[in-house]
Amino acid sequence: MKMLQQAIFFILIIVLQFSIFPRLSINYFEPDLLLAVIVLMALHKSPETACAIGFIIGLLQDVNSGVIMGSNAFIWTQLAMMNAMLRNYVFIDSIPVQIVMVGGSSILAGVLYIILHQLAVMQEPMGQFLFLTVCRTLTTALITWPINRIMLRLGLIAELRHA
Amino acid sequence: MNLISTRHRPWVVYAAFTLLSLGVMTSNLRGGGIADRLEVMVLYALAPVYTTVDWILDNSVSLWNNYINLTGVQQENIELKSAVQILREEHLLLEDRAQSAERLEELIERTSSFPVVHRRANVIRRGDTLLNPIILIDMGSNQGIREGMGVASSDGAIGQVVRVGPSISKVLTLHHPDAGIGAMLQKSRVQGVVSGSGKGNCSMRFVSRFDPVTLGEMVVTSGLDGAFPKGIPIGRVSAIERDNNEIFQTLEIITEANLNTLEELIVFFIPELPPFERPAELDGMDVPSDGSDETRESMDRRTGVLE
């Protein structure tokens, strides 16, 4: 039963991120649900699981966007590993800490994205993109708490794990 | 038996996934097969989810618009009836002019000998013009879609198919810097290439700086890229960037079609040109095709021009 609920949760997140948000045309304020899920899982699961989830969800992102295939998979694998390593140094049950981790990861993802695309000689409007990253970071940080509660209830992350 | 110690396992797994993602990226940049196949596989897996969600969303919106949210419909109906009356009269006039235009077209043999077939496709996922200039449509190789086919909406050209799954395809819109559509200015017939400017809109490049261009002029497809028929609207010129040190000028274009409101699209099936037929008088002759002076001279000699 729990497994089914978890599967439905992932499908819902993917549908919301890739089908419903684009229809709402909230470009600048579109929260990155998948990023929040990856960071929260990386903070609570083993680094191996975190890397695998980061890679798979990154590939999903790549297919759903017009970017270089594999770039999001690369970025999200790095973020997942970084968060999985940092959990030994932070108090991961604190919601403000989780919000900071999600926000920081969102900004880092934006920076890595720009670096990769500059290396691949793709024209990206940097100023506009940075503004977009900041806006999306804020909205993603805002949804961290509700996502955390849902994931706790579904057993995707464990409660009260002190570093 | 543990080949890798527990202490090192996370780093080995991390290195493996990092190398895998770098491999996919390199393969994609080189236009290789692994990334393409992976993309098609994921598209194939996602197709049922997207199609179902799209169906549910479309029906919910249509239920709301057609059965619940009917405020002001009566007033709108009265206004529409009077508008239809005016349009009918205009239609009669235009029909007559269209018939005479058709006759003229036949007379000067401008009608294309390669009829363009098009099919309707539904948008099942739309991106945005800045970061995600792609669209997913509910047609794939099962419906005859091929990479490179042109896609348009009722407002104008949208982009080209870049990846084809069995029942779902990915369209790269004009707003992407890697896109490229053969285009021309409607009035002056000046030709160029339209692609994404990287700022969320499009630009027309390779237009000589000596060619006359006016702001607001309509840009249409030239039909030379083999993806679109001639004359599909693309957008209007909104700015002209001209540098005296450059051979070409760049025209900023505001597209006619709005990516955020796309629902139905048209995919163009343009038949490939028939292979070049060798002239009958050259039969039996061994003519090299490198176009050099020597070749031309030997051809002329064989066909009797030099004698």
Tab-separated table of C-alpha atoms in Angstrom:
chain	number	residue	atom	x	y	z
A	1	MET	CA	0.000	0.000	0.000
A	2	LYS	CA	2.808	2.362	0.993
A	3	MET	CA	4.664	1.531	-2.231
A	4	LEU	CA	1.571	2.344	-4.302
A	5	GLN	CA	1.162	5.672	-2.505
A	6	GLN	CA	4.830	6.492	-3.116
A	7	ALA	CA	4.491	5.623	-6.817
A	8	ILE	CA	1.385	7.808	-7.106
A	9	PHE	CA	3.250	10.629	-5.352
A	10	PHE	CA	6.107	10.474	-7.911
A	11	ILE	CA	3.698	10.326	-10.865
A	12	LEU	CA	1.757	13.288	-9.445
A	13	ILE	CA	4.944	15.307	-9.003
A	14	ILE	CA	6.019	14.548	-12.596
A	15	VAL	CA	2.575	15.388	-13.980
A	16	LEU	CA	2.440	18.629	-11.998
A	17	GLN	CA	5.950	19.641	-13.044
A	18	PHE	CA	5.807	18.732	-16.715
A	19	SER	CA	2.123	19.013	-17.662
A	20	ILE	CA	0.220	21.278	-15.333
A	21	PHE	CA	2.744	24.009	-14.444
A	22	PRO	CA	3.593	24.729	-18.108
A	23	ARG	CA	-0.142	25.198	-18.789
A	24	LEU	CA	-0.413	27.741	-16.007
A	25	SER	CA	2.231	29.946	-17.707
A	26	ILE	CA	3.895	30.944	-14.444
A	27	ASN	CA	7.368	30.772	-16.015
A	28	TYR	CA	9.224	32.928	-13.542
A	29	PHE	CA	7.493	31.572	-10.467
A	30	GLU	CA	7.294	27.905	-11.354
A	31	PRO	CA	8.487	25.888	-8.341
A	32	ASP	CA	10.853	23.016	-9.023
A	33	LEU	CA	9.089	20.184	-7.230
A	34	LEU	CA	11.547	17.567	-8.455
A	35	LEU	CA	14.503	19.509	-7.079
A	36	ALA	CA	12.842	19.718	-3.670
A	37	VAL	CA	12.136	15.972	-3.754
A	38	ILE	CA	15.724	15.128	-4.737
A	39	VAL	CA	17.262	17.332	-2.054
A	40	LEU	CA	14.955	16.012	0.666
A	41	MET	CA	15.623	12.415	-0.339
A	42	ALA	CA	19.367	13.032	-0.546
A	43	LEU	CA	19.271	14.419	3.000
A	44	HIS	CA	17.549	11.291	4.299
A	45	LYS	CA	18.731	8.428	2.087
A	46	SER	CA	22.108	6.906	1.319
A	47	PRO	CA	24.402	8.701	-1.175
A	48	GLU	CA	24.011	5.773	-3.637
A	49	THR	CA	20.209	6.082	-3.654
A	50	ALA	CA	20.471	9.872	-3.877
A	51	CYS	CA	22.798	9.686	-6.911
A	52	ALA	CA	20.540	7.175	-8.675
A	53	ILE	CA	17.407	9.275	-8.078
A	54	GLY	CA	19.225	12.465	-9.122
A	55	PHE	CA	20.414	10.851	-12.345
A	56	ILE	CA	17.029	9.371	-13.299
A	57	ILE	CA	15.025	12.519	-12.540
A	58	GLY	CA	17.680	14.602	-14.314
A	59	LEU	CA	17.230	12.474	-17.438
A	60	LEU	CA	13.473	13.007	-17.219
A	61	GLN	CA	14.113	16.741	-17.087
A	62	ASP	CA	16.409	16.497	-20.124
A	63	VAL	CA	13.788	14.731	-22.227
A	64	ASN	CA	11.209	17.311	-21.249
A	65	SER	CA	13.361	20.282	-22.128
A	66	GLY	CA	15.225	21.497	-25.153
A	67	VAL	CA	18.622	21.346	-23.453
A	68	ILE	CA	21.573	19.045	-24.079
A	69	MET	CA	20.556	15.509	-23.158
A	70	GLY	CA	22.429	14.479	-20.021
A	71	SER	CA	23.105	17.991	-18.693
A	72	ASN	CA	20.348	17.917	-16.070
A	73	ALA	CA	21.262	14.314	-15.205
A	74	PHE	CA	24.831	15.499	-14.553
A	75	ILE	CA	23.792	18.556	-12.533
A	76	TRP	CA	21.280	16.687	-10.389
A	77	THR	CA	23.674	13.823	-9.695
A	78	GLN	CA	26.164	16.390	-8.345
A	79	LEU	CA	23.478	18.089	-6.227
A	80	ALA	CA	22.207	14.792	-4.842
A	81	MET	CA	25.716	13.708	-3.844
A	82	MET	CA	26.488	17.119	-2.345
A	83	ASN	CA	23.337	17.050	-0.191
A	84	ALA	CA	23.901	13.429	0.808
A	85	MET	CA	27.399	14.333	2.017
A	86	LEU	CA	26.291	17.538	3.764
A	87	ARG	CA	23.684	15.767	5.875
A	88	ASN	CA	26.406	14.676	8.276
A	89	TYR	CA	27.153	18.304	9.068
A	90	VAL	CA	23.681	19.860	9.334
A	91	PHE	CA	20.621	19.337	11.469
A	92	ILE	CA	18.467	17.878	8.704
A	93	ASP	CA	15.175	17.742	10.613
A	94	SER	CA	15.009	21.503	10.910
A	95	ILE	CA	12.650	22.915	8.271
A	96	PRO	CA	14.630	26.201	7.900
A	97	VAL	CA	17.784	24.129	7.236
A	98	GLN	CA	15.926	22.109	4.601
A	99	ILE	CA	14.645	25.316	2.998
A	100	VAL	CA	18.209	26.683	2.871
A	101	MET	CA	19.489	23.410	1.376
A	102	VAL	CA	16.763	23.389	-1.302
A	103	GLY	CA	17.322	27.086	-2.090
A	104	GLY	CA	21.093	26.681	-2.231
A	105	SER	CA	20.770	23.640	-4.471
A	106	SER	CA	18.437	25.532	-6.803
A	107	ILE	CA	20.943	28.376	-7.191
A	108	LEU	CA	23.821	25.945	-7.649
A	109	ALA	CA	21.807	24.084	-10.290
A	110	GLY	CA	21.307	27.376	-12.134
A	111	VAL	CA	25.016	28.205	-12.008
A	112	LEU	CA	26.055	24.722	-13.184
A	113	TYR	CA	23.469	24.942	-15.982
A	114	ILE	CA	24.952	28.234	-17.215
A	115	ILE	CA	28.530	26.884	-17.041
A	116	LEU	CA	27.622	23.706	-18.956
A	117	HIS	CA	25.762	25.621	-21.629
A	118	GLN	CA	28.517	28.160	-22.050
A	119	LEU	CA	30.974	25.276	-22.484
A	120	ALA	CA	28.696	23.720	-25.082
A	121	VAL	CA	28.582	27.096	-26.910
A	122	MET	CA	24.853	27.533	-26.496
A	123	GLN	CA	23.514	31.081	-26.489
A	124	GLU	CA	21.775	31.688	-23.186
A	125	PRO	CA	20.547	35.078	-21.992
A	126	MET	CA	22.523	35.105	-18.743
A	127	GLY	CA	20.908	38.086	-16.978
A	128	GLN	CA	17.396	36.907	-17.680
A	129	PHE	CA	18.344	33.375	-16.691
A	130	LEU	CA	19.814	34.473	-13.358
A	131	PHE	CA	16.649	36.425	-12.583
A	132	LEU	CA	14.599	33.342	-13.440
A	133	THR	CA	16.811	31.191	-11.187
A	134	VAL	CA	16.332	33.550	-8.237
A	135	CYS	CA	12.525	33.645	-8.712
A	136	ARG	CA	12.290	29.876	-9.031
A	137	THR	CA	14.562	29.398	-6.023
A	138	LEU	CA	12.185	31.447	-3.884
A	139	THR	CA	9.084	29.518	-4.966
A	140	THR	CA	10.882	26.170	-4.660
A	141	ALA	CA	12.052	27.046	-1.144
A	142	LEU	CA	8.463	27.954	-0.253
A	143	ILE	CA	7.090	24.551	-1.203
A	144	THR	CA	9.798	22.669	0.732
A	145	TRP	CA	7.747	22.425	3.916
A	146	PRO	CA	4.536	20.951	2.357
A	147	ILE	CA	6.607	18.530	0.254
A	148	ASN	CA	8.502	17.493	3.401
A	149	ARG	CA	5.227	16.760	5.251
A	150	ILE	CA	3.847	14.688	2.361
A	151	MET	CA	7.077	12.715	2.006
A	152	LEU	CA	7.187	12.055	5.744
A	153	ARG	CA	3.608	10.791	5.693
A	154	LEU	CA	4.342	8.508	2.752
A	155	GLY	CA	7.445	7.133	4.416
A	156	LEU	CA	9.761	8.414	1.704
A	157	ILE	CA	11.867	10.144	4.346
A	158	ALA	CA	12.283	9.290	8.008
A	159	GLU	CA	11.384	11.577	10.907
A	160	LEU	CA	13.692	12.820	13.691
A	161	ARG	CA	17.078	11.930	12.371
A	162	HIS	CA	19.667	13.979	14.167
A	163	ALA	CA	23.130	14.530	12.830
B	1	MET	CA	31.683	-11.061	-1.817
B	2	ASN	CA	32.176	-7.328	-1.508
B	3	LEU	CA	34.321	-6.068	-4.382
B	4	ILE	CA	34.114	-2.477	-3.180
B	5	SER	CA	34.411	-1.563	0.475
B	6	THR	CA	31.406	0.124	2.128
B	7	ARG	CA	33.472	3.244	2.698
B	8	HIS	CA	34.218	3.714	-0.980
B	9	ARG	CA	30.910	2.513	-2.408
B	10	PRO	CA	29.149	5.951	-2.396
B	11	TRP	CA	32.055	7.493	-4.312
B	12	VAL	CA	32.158	4.654	-6.841
B	13	VAL	CA	28.394	4.941	-7.448
B	14	TYR	CA	28.711	8.735	-7.686
B	15	ALA	CA	31.590	8.473	-10.174
B	16	ALA	CA	29.633	5.918	-12.226
B	17	PHE	CA	26.538	8.137	-12.523
B	18	THR	CA	28.661	11.224	-13.237
B	19	LEU	CA	30.541	9.417	-16.011
B	20	LEU	CA	27.266	8.041	-17.386
B	21	SER	CA	25.705	11.512	-17.549
B	22	LEU	CA	28.857	12.949	-19.149
B	23	GLY	CA	28.752	10.092	-21.668
B	24	VAL	CA	25.119	10.840	-22.542
B	25	MET	CA	25.972	14.541	-22.877
B	26	THR	CA	28.951	13.909	-25.147
B	27	SER	CA	26.950	11.496	-27.259
B	28	ASN	CA	24.186	14.110	-27.610
B	29	LEU	CA	26.598	16.906	-28.553
B	30	ARG	CA	28.178	14.672	-31.180
B	31	GLY	CA	24.728	13.751	-32.484
B	32	GLY	CA	25.317	10.157	-31.491
B	33	GLY	CA	22.899	7.298	-31.174
B	34	ILE	CA	22.997	6.461	-27.423
B	35	ALA	CA	21.484	9.752	-26.264
B	36	ASP	CA	18.924	9.730	-29.081
B	37	ARG	CA	17.827	6.168	-28.307
B	38	LEU	CA	17.616	6.961	-24.593
B	39	GLU	CA	15.505	10.024	-25.320
B	40	VAL	CA	13.138	8.079	-27.562
B	41	MET	CA	12.819	5.352	-24.890
B	42	VAL	CA	11.917	7.868	-22.165
B	43	LEU	CA	9.491	9.616	-24.526
B	44	TYR	CA	7.890	6.240	-25.235
B	45	ALA	CA	7.515	5.566	-21.498
B	46	LEU	CA	6.068	9.023	-20.821
B	47	ALA	CA	3.619	9.042	-23.747
B	48	PRO	CA	0.669	7.353	-21.969
B	49	VAL	CA	1.034	9.602	-18.906
B	50	TYR	CA	1.120	12.799	-20.953
B	51	THR	CA	-1.709	11.736	-23.268
B	52	THR	CA	-3.970	10.816	-20.343
B	53	VAL	CA	-3.231	13.982	-18.373
B	54	ASP	CA	-3.723	16.108	-21.471
B	55	TRP	CA	-7.078	14.435	-22.166
B	56	ILE	CA	-8.238	15.016	-18.583
B	57	LEU	CA	-7.108	18.655	-18.559
B	58	ASP	CA	-8.616	19.424	-21.963
B	59	ASN	CA	-11.947	17.897	-21.012
B	60	SER	CA	-12.021	19.708	-17.667
B	61	VAL	CA	-11.345	23.035	-19.370
B	62	SER	CA	-13.939	22.351	-22.055
B	63	LEU	CA	-16.492	21.270	-19.398
B	64	TRP	CA	-15.896	24.510	-17.522
B	65	ASN	CA	-16.025	26.705	-20.618
B	66	ASN	CA	-18.955	25.017	-22.369
B	67	TYR	CA	-21.275	24.039	-19.543
B	68	ILE	CA	-20.488	26.060	-16.441
B	69	ASN	CA	-18.910	29.387	-17.258
B	70	LEU	CA	-21.625	30.746	-19.622
B	71	THR	CA	-21.924	34.320	-18.348
B	72	GLY	CA	-22.496	36.869	-21.095
B	73	VAL	CA	-23.043	34.225	-23.768
B	74	GLN	CA	-26.402	35.665	-24.926
B	75	GLN	CA	-24.950	39.136	-25.523
B	76	GLU	CA	-21.950	37.578	-27.278
B	77	ASN	CA	-24.317	35.569	-29.463
B	78	ILE	CA	-26.141	38.690	-30.659
B	79	GLU	CA	-22.838	40.408	-31.461
B	80	LEU	CA	-21.537	37.341	-33.279
B	81	LYS	CA	-24.689	37.050	-35.402
B	82	SER	CA	-24.274	40.583	-36.677
B	83	ALA	CA	-20.568	39.967	-37.275
B	84	VAL	CA	-21.400	36.798	-39.248
B	85	GLN	CA	-23.773	38.786	-41.467
B	86	ILE	CA	-21.027	41.286	-42.334
B	87	LEU	CA	-18.483	38.492	-42.905
B	88	ARG	CA	-20.882	36.639	-45.229
B	89	GLU	CA	-21.105	39.648	-47.498
B	90	GLU	CA	-17.336	40.039	-47.459
B	91	HIS	CA	-16.943	36.324	-48.109
B	92	LEU	CA	-19.026	36.513	-51.286
B	93	LEU	CA	-16.848	39.310	-52.605
B	94	LEU	CA	-13.622	37.519	-51.691
B	95	GLU	CA	-14.788	34.216	-53.197
B	96	ASP	CA	-15.181	35.897	-56.530
B	97	ARG	CA	-11.709	37.450	-56.283
B	98	ALA	CA	-10.209	34.136	-55.175
B	99	GLN	CA	-11.632	32.382	-58.200
B	100	SER	CA	-10.109	34.895	-60.561
B	101	ALA	CA	-6.785	34.632	-58.680
B	102	GLU	CA	-6.897	30.840	-59.043
B	103	ARG	CA	-7.448	31.150	-62.760
B	104	LEU	CA	-4.498	33.515	-63.044
B	105	GLU	CA	-2.319	31.195	-60.983
B	106	GLU	CA	-3.119	28.294	-63.280
B	107	LEU	CA	-2.380	30.486	-66.236
B	108	ILE	CA	1.127	31.324	-65.110
B	109	GLU	CA	1.721	27.793	-63.772
B	110	ARG	CA	2.596	28.878	-60.311
B	111	THR	CA	0.699	26.075	-58.664
B	112	SER	CA	3.142	23.670	-57.046
B	113	SER	CA	3.506	20.271	-58.658
B	114	PHE	CA	4.244	18.737	-55.234
B	115	PRO	CA	1.084	18.895	-53.136
B	116	VAL	CA	1.748	19.444	-49.450
B	117	VAL	CA	-0.043	17.042	-47.125
B	118	HIS	CA	-0.590	18.057	-43.544
B	119	ARG	CA	-2.006	16.360	-40.476
B	120	ARG	CA	-3.471	17.648	-37.251
B	121	ALA	CA	-1.634	16.942	-33.984
B	122	ASN	CA	-2.456	17.838	-30.396
B	123	VAL	CA	-0.004	19.502	-28.048
B	124	ILE	CA	0.464	17.321	-24.992
B	125	ARG	CA	3.183	19.382	-23.391
B	126	ARG	CA	4.285	22.901	-24.084
B	127	GLY	CA	7.380	24.631	-22.842
B	128	ASP	CA	8.195	28.300	-22.612
B	129	THR	CA	10.002	30.583	-25.021
B	130	LEU	CA	13.050	31.237	-22.861
B	131	LEU	CA	14.323	28.115	-21.136
B	132	ASN	CA	12.256	25.330	-22.546
B	133	PRO	CA	11.456	26.073	-26.170
B	134	ILE	CA	10.100	22.607	-26.907
B	135	ILE	CA	6.672	21.087	-27.446
B	136	LEU	CA	5.540	17.483	-27.292
B	137	ILE	CA	2.866	16.381	-29.767
B	138	ASP	CA	0.705	13.260	-29.747
B	139	MET	CA	1.983	11.882	-33.068
B	140	GLY	CA	5.051	9.782	-33.722
B	141	SER	CA	6.632	7.367	-36.143
B	142	ASN	CA	3.439	5.247	-36.074
B	143	GLN	CA	1.651	8.165	-37.749
B	144	GLY	CA	4.469	8.739	-40.246
B	145	ILE	CA	6.211	11.601	-38.465
B	146	ARG	CA	9.892	12.032	-39.368
B	147	GLU	CA	12.628	14.218	-37.935
B	148	GLY	CA	12.865	17.601	-39.629
B	149	MET	CA	9.165	17.983	-40.461
B	150	GLY	CA	7.748	21.474	-40.113
B	151	VAL	CA	5.087	22.224	-37.501
B	152	ALA	CA	2.720	25.195	-37.503
B	153	SER	CA	-0.351	26.447	-35.684
B	154	SER	CA	-3.266	28.364	-37.194
B	155	ASP	CA	-1.320	31.565	-36.431
B	156	GLY	CA	1.968	30.599	-38.039
B	157	ALA	CA	5.128	28.489	-38.071
B	158	ILE	CA	6.127	26.926	-34.752
B	159	GLY	CA	9.238	24.807	-35.327
B	160	GLN	CA	10.552	21.465	-36.482
B	161	VAL	CA	10.329	17.899	-35.209
B	162	VAL	CA	13.676	16.949	-33.644
B	163	ARG	CA	12.980	13.618	-31.981
B	164	VAL	CA	10.395	10.987	-32.867
B	165	GLY	CA	9.004	8.311	-30.564
B	166	PRO	CA	6.413	5.725	-31.624
B	167	SER	CA	3.418	7.853	-30.579
B	168	ILE	CA	4.920	11.103	-29.330
B	169	SER	CA	7.342	13.596	-30.889
B	170	LYS	CA	9.454	16.473	-29.676
B	171	VAL	CA	9.273	19.778	-31.543
B	172	LEU	CA	12.036	22.353	-31.221
B	173	THR	CA	10.396	25.750	-31.539
B	174	LEU	CA	11.704	28.754	-33.441
B	175	HIS	CA	12.698	30.365	-30.151
B	176	HIS	CA	15.607	27.950	-29.675
B	177	PRO	CA	18.994	29.253	-30.857
B	178	ASP	CA	19.630	25.906	-32.592
B	179	ALA	CA	16.431	26.141	-34.667
B	180	GLY	CA	16.569	27.310	-38.278
B	181	ILE	CA	13.808	27.895	-40.807
B	182	GLY	CA	14.158	29.243	-44.320
B	183	ALA	CA	12.293	32.552	-44.373
B	184	MET	CA	11.640	35.608	-46.494
B	185	LEU	CA	10.115	39.022	-46.120
B	186	GLN	CA	6.635	39.022	-47.591
B	187	LYS	CA	6.840	42.314	-49.496
B	188	SER	CA	10.471	42.609	-50.538
B	189	ARG	CA	11.000	38.793	-50.936
B	190	VAL	CA	14.402	39.134	-49.228
B	191	GLN	CA	15.490	35.731	-47.915
B	192	GLY	CA	17.177	34.656	-44.678
B	193	VAL	CA	17.091	32.162	-41.833
B	194	VAL	CA	14.899	32.518	-38.747
B	195	SER	CA	16.087	31.062	-35.444
B	196	GLY	CA	15.926	31.810	-31.738
B	197	SER	CA	17.741	34.921	-30.601
B	198	GLY	CA	18.417	33.387	-27.160
B	199	LYS	CA	16.361	36.112	-25.486
B	200	GLY	CA	12.993	34.415	-25.699
B	201	ASN	CA	12.163	35.677	-29.195
B	202	CYS	CA	13.389	35.101	-32.774
B	203	SER	CA	15.663	36.802	-35.237
B	204	MET	CA	16.151	36.615	-38.987
B	205	ARG	CA	19.794	36.316	-39.991
B	206	PHE	CA	21.811	36.306	-43.219
B	207	VAL	CA	19.906	39.261	-44.681
B	208	SER	CA	22.265	41.502	-46.626
B	209	ARG	CA	22.558	44.937	-45.036
B	210	PHE	CA	21.813	46.514	-48.410
B	211	ASP	CA	18.416	44.786	-48.669
B	212	PRO	CA	15.468	47.060	-47.889
B	213	VAL	CA	13.586	46.139	-44.722
B	214	THR	CA	10.736	47.978	-43.033
B	215	LEU	CA	9.603	47.645	-39.440
B	216	GLY	CA	6.395	45.662	-39.055
B	217	GLU	CA	6.906	43.778	-42.313
B	218	MET	CA	5.595	40.218	-42.294
B	219	VAL	CA	8.116	37.360	-42.414
B	220	VAL	CA	6.917	34.123	-44.022
B	221	THR	CA	8.480	30.738	-44.735
B	222	SER	CA	10.424	30.549	-47.989
B	223	GLY	CA	9.727	26.858	-48.586
B	224	LEU	CA	13.377	26.245	-49.414
B	225	ASP	CA	14.203	24.220	-46.301
B	226	GLY	CA	12.047	21.260	-47.292
B	227	ALA	CA	10.197	21.435	-43.975
B	228	PHE	CA	7.555	24.078	-44.609
B	229	PRO	CA	5.548	25.058	-47.657
B	230	LYS	CA	6.068	28.590	-48.929
B	231	GLY	CA	4.149	31.471	-47.361
B	232	ILE	CA	3.390	30.293	-43.809
B	233	PRO	CA	3.530	33.370	-41.550
B	234	ILE	CA	6.342	33.459	-38.996
B	235	GLY	CA	6.131	36.908	-37.452
B	236	ARG	CA	6.708	40.613	-37.917
B	237	VAL	CA	9.951	42.587	-37.900
B	238	SER	CA	10.157	44.466	-34.608
B	239	ALA	CA	13.730	45.790	-34.748
B	240	ILE	CA	16.607	46.021	-37.202
B	241	GLU	CA	20.215	45.603	-36.068
B	242	ARG	CA	22.577	46.977	-38.692
B	243	ASP	CA	26.321	47.359	-38.295
B	244	ASN	CA	28.336	49.077	-41.035
B	245	ASN	CA	31.198	46.633	-40.461
B	246	GLU	CA	28.994	43.585	-41.021
B	247	ILE	CA	27.811	42.132	-44.309
B	248	PHE	CA	24.498	41.039	-42.857
B	249	GLN	CA	21.834	42.749	-40.814
B	250	THR	CA	19.822	40.985	-38.118
B	251	LEU	CA	16.074	41.433	-37.838
B	252	GLU	CA	14.325	40.899	-34.522
B	253	ILE	CA	11.002	39.147	-35.033
B	254	ILE	CA	7.911	38.915	-32.871
B	255	THR	CA	6.301	35.598	-33.737
B	256	GLU	CA	2.661	35.393	-34.761
B	257	ALA	CA	2.056	32.182	-32.832
B	258	ASN	CA	1.908	32.269	-29.046
B	259	LEU	CA	3.553	29.213	-27.464
B	260	ASN	CA	1.556	29.554	-24.272
B	261	THR	CA	-1.820	29.084	-25.921
B	262	LEU	CA	-1.042	26.282	-28.342
B	263	GLU	CA	-3.473	23.381	-28.428
B	264	GLU	CA	-3.636	22.049	-31.965
B	265	LEU	CA	-0.868	22.004	-34.535
B	266	ILE	CA	-0.357	21.035	-38.150
B	267	VAL	CA	2.549	18.822	-39.204
B	268	PHE	CA	3.634	19.205	-42.827
B	269	PHE	CA	4.426	16.101	-44.860
B	270	ILE	CA	6.419	17.537	-47.714
B	271	PRO	CA	7.323	14.914	-50.299
B	272	GLU	CA	10.989	14.590	-51.099
B	273	LEU	CA	12.036	15.834	-54.519
B	274	PRO	CA	12.347	13.098	-57.150
B	275	PRO	CA	15.935	12.085	-57.955
B	276	PHE	CA	17.662	14.014	-60.720
B	277	GLU	CA	17.109	12.366	-64.065
B	278	ARG	CA	20.061	12.032	-66.402
B	279	PRO	CA	19.343	13.685	-69.792
B	280	ALA	CA	18.769	11.139	-72.573
B	281	GLU	CA	21.506	12.648	-74.763
B	282	LEU	CA	24.133	11.797	-72.126
B	283	ASP	CA	23.235	8.096	-72.117
B	284	GLY	CA	26.238	5.869	-72.567
B	285	MET	CA	28.674	8.673	-71.775
B	286	ASP	CA	30.948	8.534	-68.782
B	287	VAL	CA	30.583	12.035	-67.405
B	288	PRO	CA	32.345	12.893	-64.162
B	289	SER	CA	30.319	15.204	-61.946
B	290	ASP	CA	32.957	17.378	-60.250
B	291	GLY	CA	32.120	20.456	-62.376
B	292	SER	CA	35.764	21.240	-63.119
B	293	ASP	CA	36.884	22.996	-66.335
B	294	GLU	CA	38.337	19.744	-67.566
B	295	THR	CA	35.032	17.968	-67.037
B	296	ARG	CA	33.053	20.702	-68.707
B	297	GLU	CA	35.442	20.720	-71.678
B	298	SER	CA	35.196	16.953	-72.095
B	299	MET	CA	31.401	17.148	-71.860
B	300	ASP	CA	31.267	19.895	-74.486
B	301	ARG	CA	33.516	17.877	-76.753
B	302	ARG	CA	31.377	14.773	-76.404
B	303	THR	CA	28.127	16.642	-76.985
B	304	GLY	CA	29.584	18.425	-80.010
B	305	VAL	CA	29.734	21.967	-78.658
B	306	LEU	CA	33.433	22.422	-79.348
B	307	GLU	CA	33.255	20.959	-82.811
